[in-house]
Coordinates of C-alpha atoms and ligand atoms in Angstrom, one line a residue:
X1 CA -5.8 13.0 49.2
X2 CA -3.5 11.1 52.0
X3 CA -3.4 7.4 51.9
X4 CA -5.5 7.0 54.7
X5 CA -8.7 9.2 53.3
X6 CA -8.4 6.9 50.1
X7 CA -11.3 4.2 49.9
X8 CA -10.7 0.4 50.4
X9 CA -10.8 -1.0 47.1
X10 CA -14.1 -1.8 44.7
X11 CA -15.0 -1.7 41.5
X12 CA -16.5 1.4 40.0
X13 CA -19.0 0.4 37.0
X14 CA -22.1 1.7 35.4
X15 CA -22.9 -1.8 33.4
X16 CA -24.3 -3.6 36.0
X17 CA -24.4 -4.8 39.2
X18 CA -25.3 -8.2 41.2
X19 CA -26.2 -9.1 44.6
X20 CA -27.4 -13.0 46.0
X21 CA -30.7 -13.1 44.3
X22 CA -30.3 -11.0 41.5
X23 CA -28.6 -9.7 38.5
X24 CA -29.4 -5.9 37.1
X25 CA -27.6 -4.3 33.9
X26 CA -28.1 -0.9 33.3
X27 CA -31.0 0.2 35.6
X28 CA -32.6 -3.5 34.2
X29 CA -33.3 -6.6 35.9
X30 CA -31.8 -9.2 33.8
X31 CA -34.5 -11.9 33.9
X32 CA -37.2 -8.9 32.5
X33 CA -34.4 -9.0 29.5
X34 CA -34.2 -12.7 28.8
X35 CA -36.9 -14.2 26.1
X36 CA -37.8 -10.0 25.7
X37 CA -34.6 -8.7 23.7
X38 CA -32.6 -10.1 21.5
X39 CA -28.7 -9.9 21.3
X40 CA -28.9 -6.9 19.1
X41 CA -30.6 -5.0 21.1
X42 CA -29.1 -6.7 24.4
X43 CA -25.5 -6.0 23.2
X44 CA -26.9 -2.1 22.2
X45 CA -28.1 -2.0 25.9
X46 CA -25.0 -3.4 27.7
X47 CA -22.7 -0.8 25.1
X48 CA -24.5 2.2 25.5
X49 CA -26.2 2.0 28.6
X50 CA -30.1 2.2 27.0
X51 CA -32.3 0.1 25.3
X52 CA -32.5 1.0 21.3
X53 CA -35.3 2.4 19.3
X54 CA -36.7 -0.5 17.0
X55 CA -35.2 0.9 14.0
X56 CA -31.3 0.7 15.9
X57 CA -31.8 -2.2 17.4
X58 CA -32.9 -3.7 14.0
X59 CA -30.2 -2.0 12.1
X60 CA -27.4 -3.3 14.6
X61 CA -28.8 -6.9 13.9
X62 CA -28.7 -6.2 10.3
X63 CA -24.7 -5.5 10.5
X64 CA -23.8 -8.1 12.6
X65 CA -25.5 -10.5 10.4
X66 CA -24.2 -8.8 7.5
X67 CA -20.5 -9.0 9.3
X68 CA -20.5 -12.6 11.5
X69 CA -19.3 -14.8 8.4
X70 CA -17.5 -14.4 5.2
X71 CA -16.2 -17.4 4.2
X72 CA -12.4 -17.1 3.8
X73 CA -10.2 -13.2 5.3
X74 CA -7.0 -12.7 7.6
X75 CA -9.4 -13.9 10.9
X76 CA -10.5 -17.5 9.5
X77 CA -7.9 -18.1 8.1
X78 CA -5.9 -17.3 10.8
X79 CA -7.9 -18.8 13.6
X80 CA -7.5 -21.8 11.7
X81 CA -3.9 -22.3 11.5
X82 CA -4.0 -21.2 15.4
X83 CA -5.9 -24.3 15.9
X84 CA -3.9 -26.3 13.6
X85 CA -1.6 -26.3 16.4
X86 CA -3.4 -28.5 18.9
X87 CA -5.2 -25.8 21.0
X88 CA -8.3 -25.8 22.4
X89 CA -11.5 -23.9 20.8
X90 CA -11.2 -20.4 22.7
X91 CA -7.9 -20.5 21.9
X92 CA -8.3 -21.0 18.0
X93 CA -11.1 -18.2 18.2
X94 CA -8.3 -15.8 20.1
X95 CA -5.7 -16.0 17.3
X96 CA -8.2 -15.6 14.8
X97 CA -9.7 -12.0 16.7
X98 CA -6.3 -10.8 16.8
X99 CA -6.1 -10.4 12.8
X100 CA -9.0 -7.7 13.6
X101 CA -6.8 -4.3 12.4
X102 CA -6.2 -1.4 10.1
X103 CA -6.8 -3.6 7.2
X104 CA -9.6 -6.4 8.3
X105 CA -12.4 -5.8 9.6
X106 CA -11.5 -1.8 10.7
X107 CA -15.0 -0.8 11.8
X108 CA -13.2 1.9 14.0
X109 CA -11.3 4.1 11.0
X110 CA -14.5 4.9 8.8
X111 CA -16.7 5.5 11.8
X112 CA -13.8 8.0 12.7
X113 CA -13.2 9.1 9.7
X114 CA -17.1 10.2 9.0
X115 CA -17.7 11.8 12.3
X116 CA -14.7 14.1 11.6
X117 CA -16.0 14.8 8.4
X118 CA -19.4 15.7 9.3
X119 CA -18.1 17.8 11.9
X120 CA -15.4 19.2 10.2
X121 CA -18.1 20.1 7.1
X122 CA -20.1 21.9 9.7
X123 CA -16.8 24.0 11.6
X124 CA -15.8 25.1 7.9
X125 CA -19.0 25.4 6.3
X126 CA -18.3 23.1 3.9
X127 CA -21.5 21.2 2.0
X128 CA -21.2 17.4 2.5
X129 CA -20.1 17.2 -1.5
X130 CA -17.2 19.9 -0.8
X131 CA -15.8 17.6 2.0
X132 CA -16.1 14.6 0.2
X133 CA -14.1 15.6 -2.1
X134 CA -11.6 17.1 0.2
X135 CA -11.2 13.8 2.5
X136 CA -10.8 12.1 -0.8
X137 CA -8.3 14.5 -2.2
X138 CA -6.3 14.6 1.0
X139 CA -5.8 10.9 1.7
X140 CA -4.8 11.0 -2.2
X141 CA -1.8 13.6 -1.5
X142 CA -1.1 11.8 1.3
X143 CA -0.6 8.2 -0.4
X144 CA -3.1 7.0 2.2
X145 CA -5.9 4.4 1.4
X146 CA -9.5 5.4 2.6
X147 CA -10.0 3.4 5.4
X148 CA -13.8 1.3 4.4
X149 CA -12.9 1.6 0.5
X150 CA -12.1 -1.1 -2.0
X151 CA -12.3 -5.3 -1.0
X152 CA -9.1 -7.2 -2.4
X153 CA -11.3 -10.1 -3.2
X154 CA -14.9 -8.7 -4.4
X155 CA -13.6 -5.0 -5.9
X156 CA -17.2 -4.1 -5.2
X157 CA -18.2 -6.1 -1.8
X158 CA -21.9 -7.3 -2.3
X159 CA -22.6 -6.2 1.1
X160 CA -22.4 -2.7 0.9
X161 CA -25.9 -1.9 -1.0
X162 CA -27.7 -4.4 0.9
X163 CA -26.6 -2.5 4.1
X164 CA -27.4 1.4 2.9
X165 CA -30.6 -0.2 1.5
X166 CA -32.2 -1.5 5.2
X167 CA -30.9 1.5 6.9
X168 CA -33.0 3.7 4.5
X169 CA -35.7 1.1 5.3
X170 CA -35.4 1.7 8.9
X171 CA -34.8 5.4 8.1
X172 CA -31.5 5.1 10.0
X173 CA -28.7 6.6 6.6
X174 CA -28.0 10.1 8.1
X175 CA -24.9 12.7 7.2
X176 CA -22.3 9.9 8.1
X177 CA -23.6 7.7 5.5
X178 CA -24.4 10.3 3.1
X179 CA -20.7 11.4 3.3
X180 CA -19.7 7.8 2.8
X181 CA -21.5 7.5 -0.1
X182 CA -20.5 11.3 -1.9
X183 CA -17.0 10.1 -1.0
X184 CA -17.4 7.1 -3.4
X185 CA -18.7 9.5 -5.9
X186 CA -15.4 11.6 -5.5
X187 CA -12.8 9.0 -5.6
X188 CA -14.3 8.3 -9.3
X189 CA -13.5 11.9 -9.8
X190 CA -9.9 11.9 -8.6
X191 CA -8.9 8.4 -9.0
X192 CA -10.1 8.4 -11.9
X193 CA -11.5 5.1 -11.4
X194 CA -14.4 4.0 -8.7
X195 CA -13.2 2.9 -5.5
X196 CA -16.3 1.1 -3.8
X197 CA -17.4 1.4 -0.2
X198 CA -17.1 -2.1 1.2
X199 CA -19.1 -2.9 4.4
X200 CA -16.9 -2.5 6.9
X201 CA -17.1 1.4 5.9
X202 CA -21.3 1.1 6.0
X203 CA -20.9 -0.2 8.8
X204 CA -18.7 2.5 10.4
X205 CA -21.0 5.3 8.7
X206 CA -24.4 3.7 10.0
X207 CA -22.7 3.2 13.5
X208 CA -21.7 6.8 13.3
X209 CA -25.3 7.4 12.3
X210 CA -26.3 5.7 15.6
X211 CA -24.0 7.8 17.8
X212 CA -21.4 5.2 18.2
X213 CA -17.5 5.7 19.1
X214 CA -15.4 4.6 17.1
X215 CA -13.9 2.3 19.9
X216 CA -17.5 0.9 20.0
X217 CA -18.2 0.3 16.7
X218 CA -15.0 -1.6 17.0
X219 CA -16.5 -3.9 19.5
X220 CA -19.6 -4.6 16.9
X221 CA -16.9 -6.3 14.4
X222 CA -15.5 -7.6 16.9
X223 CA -18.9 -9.8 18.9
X224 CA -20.2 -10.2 15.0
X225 CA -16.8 -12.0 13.6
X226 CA -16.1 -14.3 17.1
X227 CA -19.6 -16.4 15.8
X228 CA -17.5 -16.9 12.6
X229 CA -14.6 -17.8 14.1
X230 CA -16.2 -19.9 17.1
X231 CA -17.6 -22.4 13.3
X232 CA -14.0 -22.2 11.6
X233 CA -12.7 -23.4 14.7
X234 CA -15.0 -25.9 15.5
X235 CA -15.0 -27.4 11.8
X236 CA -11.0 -27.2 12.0
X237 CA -11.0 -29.6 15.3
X238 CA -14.2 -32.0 14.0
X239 CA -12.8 -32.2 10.0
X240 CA -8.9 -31.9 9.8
X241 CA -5.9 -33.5 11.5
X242 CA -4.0 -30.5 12.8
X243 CA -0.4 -29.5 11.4
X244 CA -1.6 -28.8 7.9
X245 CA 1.3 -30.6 6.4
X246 CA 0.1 -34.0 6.1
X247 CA 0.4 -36.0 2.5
X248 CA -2.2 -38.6 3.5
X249 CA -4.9 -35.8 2.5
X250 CA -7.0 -35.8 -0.4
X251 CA -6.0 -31.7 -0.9
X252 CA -2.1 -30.4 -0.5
X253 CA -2.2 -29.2 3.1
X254 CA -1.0 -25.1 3.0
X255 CA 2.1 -26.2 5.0
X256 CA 3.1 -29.0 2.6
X257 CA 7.1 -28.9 2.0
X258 CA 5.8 -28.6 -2.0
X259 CA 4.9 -25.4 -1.1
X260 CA 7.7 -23.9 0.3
X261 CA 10.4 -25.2 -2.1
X262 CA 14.1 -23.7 -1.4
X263 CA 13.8 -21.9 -4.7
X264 CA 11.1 -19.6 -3.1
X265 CA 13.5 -18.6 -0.9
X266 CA 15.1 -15.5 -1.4
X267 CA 17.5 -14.7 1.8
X268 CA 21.4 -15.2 1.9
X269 CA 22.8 -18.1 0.2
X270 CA 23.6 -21.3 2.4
X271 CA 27.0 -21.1 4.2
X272 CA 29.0 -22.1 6.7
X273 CA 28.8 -20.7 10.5
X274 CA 31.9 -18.8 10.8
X275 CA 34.7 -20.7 12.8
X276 CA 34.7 -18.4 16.2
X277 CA 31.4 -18.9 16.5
X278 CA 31.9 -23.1 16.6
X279 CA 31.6 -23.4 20.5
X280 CA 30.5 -27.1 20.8
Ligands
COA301 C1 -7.9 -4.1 2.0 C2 -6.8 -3.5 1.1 C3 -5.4 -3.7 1.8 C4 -6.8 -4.4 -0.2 O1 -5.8 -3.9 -1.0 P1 -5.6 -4.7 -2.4 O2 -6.6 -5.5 -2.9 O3 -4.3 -5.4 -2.2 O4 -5.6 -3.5 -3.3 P2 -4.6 -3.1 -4.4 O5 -3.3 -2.7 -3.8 O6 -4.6 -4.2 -5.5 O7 -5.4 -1.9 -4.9 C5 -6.0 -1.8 -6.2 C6 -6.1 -0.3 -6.5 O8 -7.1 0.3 -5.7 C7 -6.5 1.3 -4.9 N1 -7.1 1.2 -3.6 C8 -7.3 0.0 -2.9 N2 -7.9 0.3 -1.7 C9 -8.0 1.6 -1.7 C10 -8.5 2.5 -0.7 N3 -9.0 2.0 0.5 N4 -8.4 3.8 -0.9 C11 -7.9 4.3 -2.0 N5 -7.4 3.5 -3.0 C12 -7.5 2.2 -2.8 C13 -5.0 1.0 -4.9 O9 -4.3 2.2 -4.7 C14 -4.8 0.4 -6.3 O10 -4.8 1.4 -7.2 P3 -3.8 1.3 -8.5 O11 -4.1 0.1 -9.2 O12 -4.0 2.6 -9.2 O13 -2.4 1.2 -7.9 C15 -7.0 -2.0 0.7 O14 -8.2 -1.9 -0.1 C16 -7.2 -1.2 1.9 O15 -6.3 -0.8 2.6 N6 -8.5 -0.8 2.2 C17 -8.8 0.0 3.4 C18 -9.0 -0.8 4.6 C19 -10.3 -1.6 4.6 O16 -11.3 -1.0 4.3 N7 -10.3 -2.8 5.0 C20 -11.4 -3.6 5.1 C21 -11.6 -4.6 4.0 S1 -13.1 -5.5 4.2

């Protein structure tokens, strides 16, 4: 194509579109959604470009429910320290998203890791069973940790049954979830020890369930932790004094010098800054 057949520039979307008087997202006008869906199903619509069944819709409410607050993890905490700093409320709520990864909150690694396996049972002709214990055994050779498995602070995460218990309400639990499950079976077998789903790993297998991405089930975490994080922040601006360090509190601040004595420290020993290096 020459530079002169190319098109002036617009943007090419199939979310939604506006003009003066009105406002449509996917196909809908946005008025007919207001005080008729709730953000469940709105944020199902706006993600996958159609309104849920009942039974999604109710089962993506359930997760992000299950997922928008859990007291203190990485995002809190860290959206906390971020506003510590002085910083305005969106800002706080920033730092704190960014702890979303590999290791908090991965919605995206199980819901990856379960559609590969249910696809991969089916190319190899593998029962669900077999490939549990072959992802299990695998990530085992490998040194790897099973991305959804094991919570540092509840060993068994309280969540998880909850979760697989309303989705086989709703009749939602399909091959991803079943998977998930066998897998915790298996990792008794090869660990030796149990190795629990935690919720972030329901989570990834009912999304799967649903037909979402992984990118996308991503984004759930994501929208479901920020009205966490919009709280921690707020109640860090309202309650405390910023900084962290202060000794006029009735609790040692995190950042308290106490707490970071020079005997913690275990870099090079002090010494002196070598003599051609003494500019000033
Ligand atoms: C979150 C995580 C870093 C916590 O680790 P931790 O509490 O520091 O766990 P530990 O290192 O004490 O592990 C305890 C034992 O369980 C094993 N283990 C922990 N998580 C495991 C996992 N996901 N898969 C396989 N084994 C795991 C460890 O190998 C260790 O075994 P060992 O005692 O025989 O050495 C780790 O569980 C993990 O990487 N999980 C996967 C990511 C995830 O799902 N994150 C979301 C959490 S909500």
């Amino acid at each position: 194509m020459s530079k002169s057949q190319r098109e002036s520039f617009h943007w090419r979307t199939s979310i939604a579109y506006k003009t003066q008087p009105k406002i449509v997202i996917r196909g809908y006008d946005l008025n007919d959604l207001v005080g008729n869906l709730d953000l469940g199903e709105m944020a199902y619509l706006v993600w996958r470009g159609e309104l849920p069944s009942e039974a999604h819709g109710r089962m993506l409410n359930a997760i992000m429910v299950c997922l928008a607050e859990h007291a203190f993890s990485p995002s809190s905490a860290a959206a906390r320290f971020v506003t510590a700093g002085g910083v305005p409320l969106h800002v706080g709520v920033a730092g704190g998203m960014l702890t979303i990864g590999d290791l908090h909150g991965t919605f995206d690694r199980p819901c990856a890791m379960f559609r590969d396996g249910v696809a991969r049972a089916k190319a190899e002709g593998k029962t669900l069973e077999e490939m549990a214990d072959t992802l299990v055994r695998e990530a085992r050779e490998k040194k790897k940790r099973l991305p959804g498995y094991h919570h540092p602070q509840h060993i068994q995460d309280p969540r998880s049954q909850r979760l697989v218990d309303v989705a086989r309400k709703l009749g939602v639990a399909a091959l991803h979830t079943r998977l998930a499950l066998l897998m915790e079976d298996a990792t008794e077998r090869l660990h030796g020890k149990r190795i629990y789903i935690n919720a972030v790993g329901v989570s990834g297998a009912l999304l799967a369930d649903m037909g979402f991405e992984p990118e996308l089930a991503k984004g759930v975490m994501l929208v479901s932790r920020c009205i966490s994080l919009v709280a921690h922040v707020y109640e860090e601006l309202t309650r405390e004094r910023g900084w962290r360090a202060s000794k006029g509190q009735d609790i040692t601040q995190p950042l308290d010098l106490e707490l970071q004595k020079p005997e913690f420290y275990d870099g090079p020993p002090d010494r002196p800054l070598p003599a051609e290096w003494r500019k000033l």
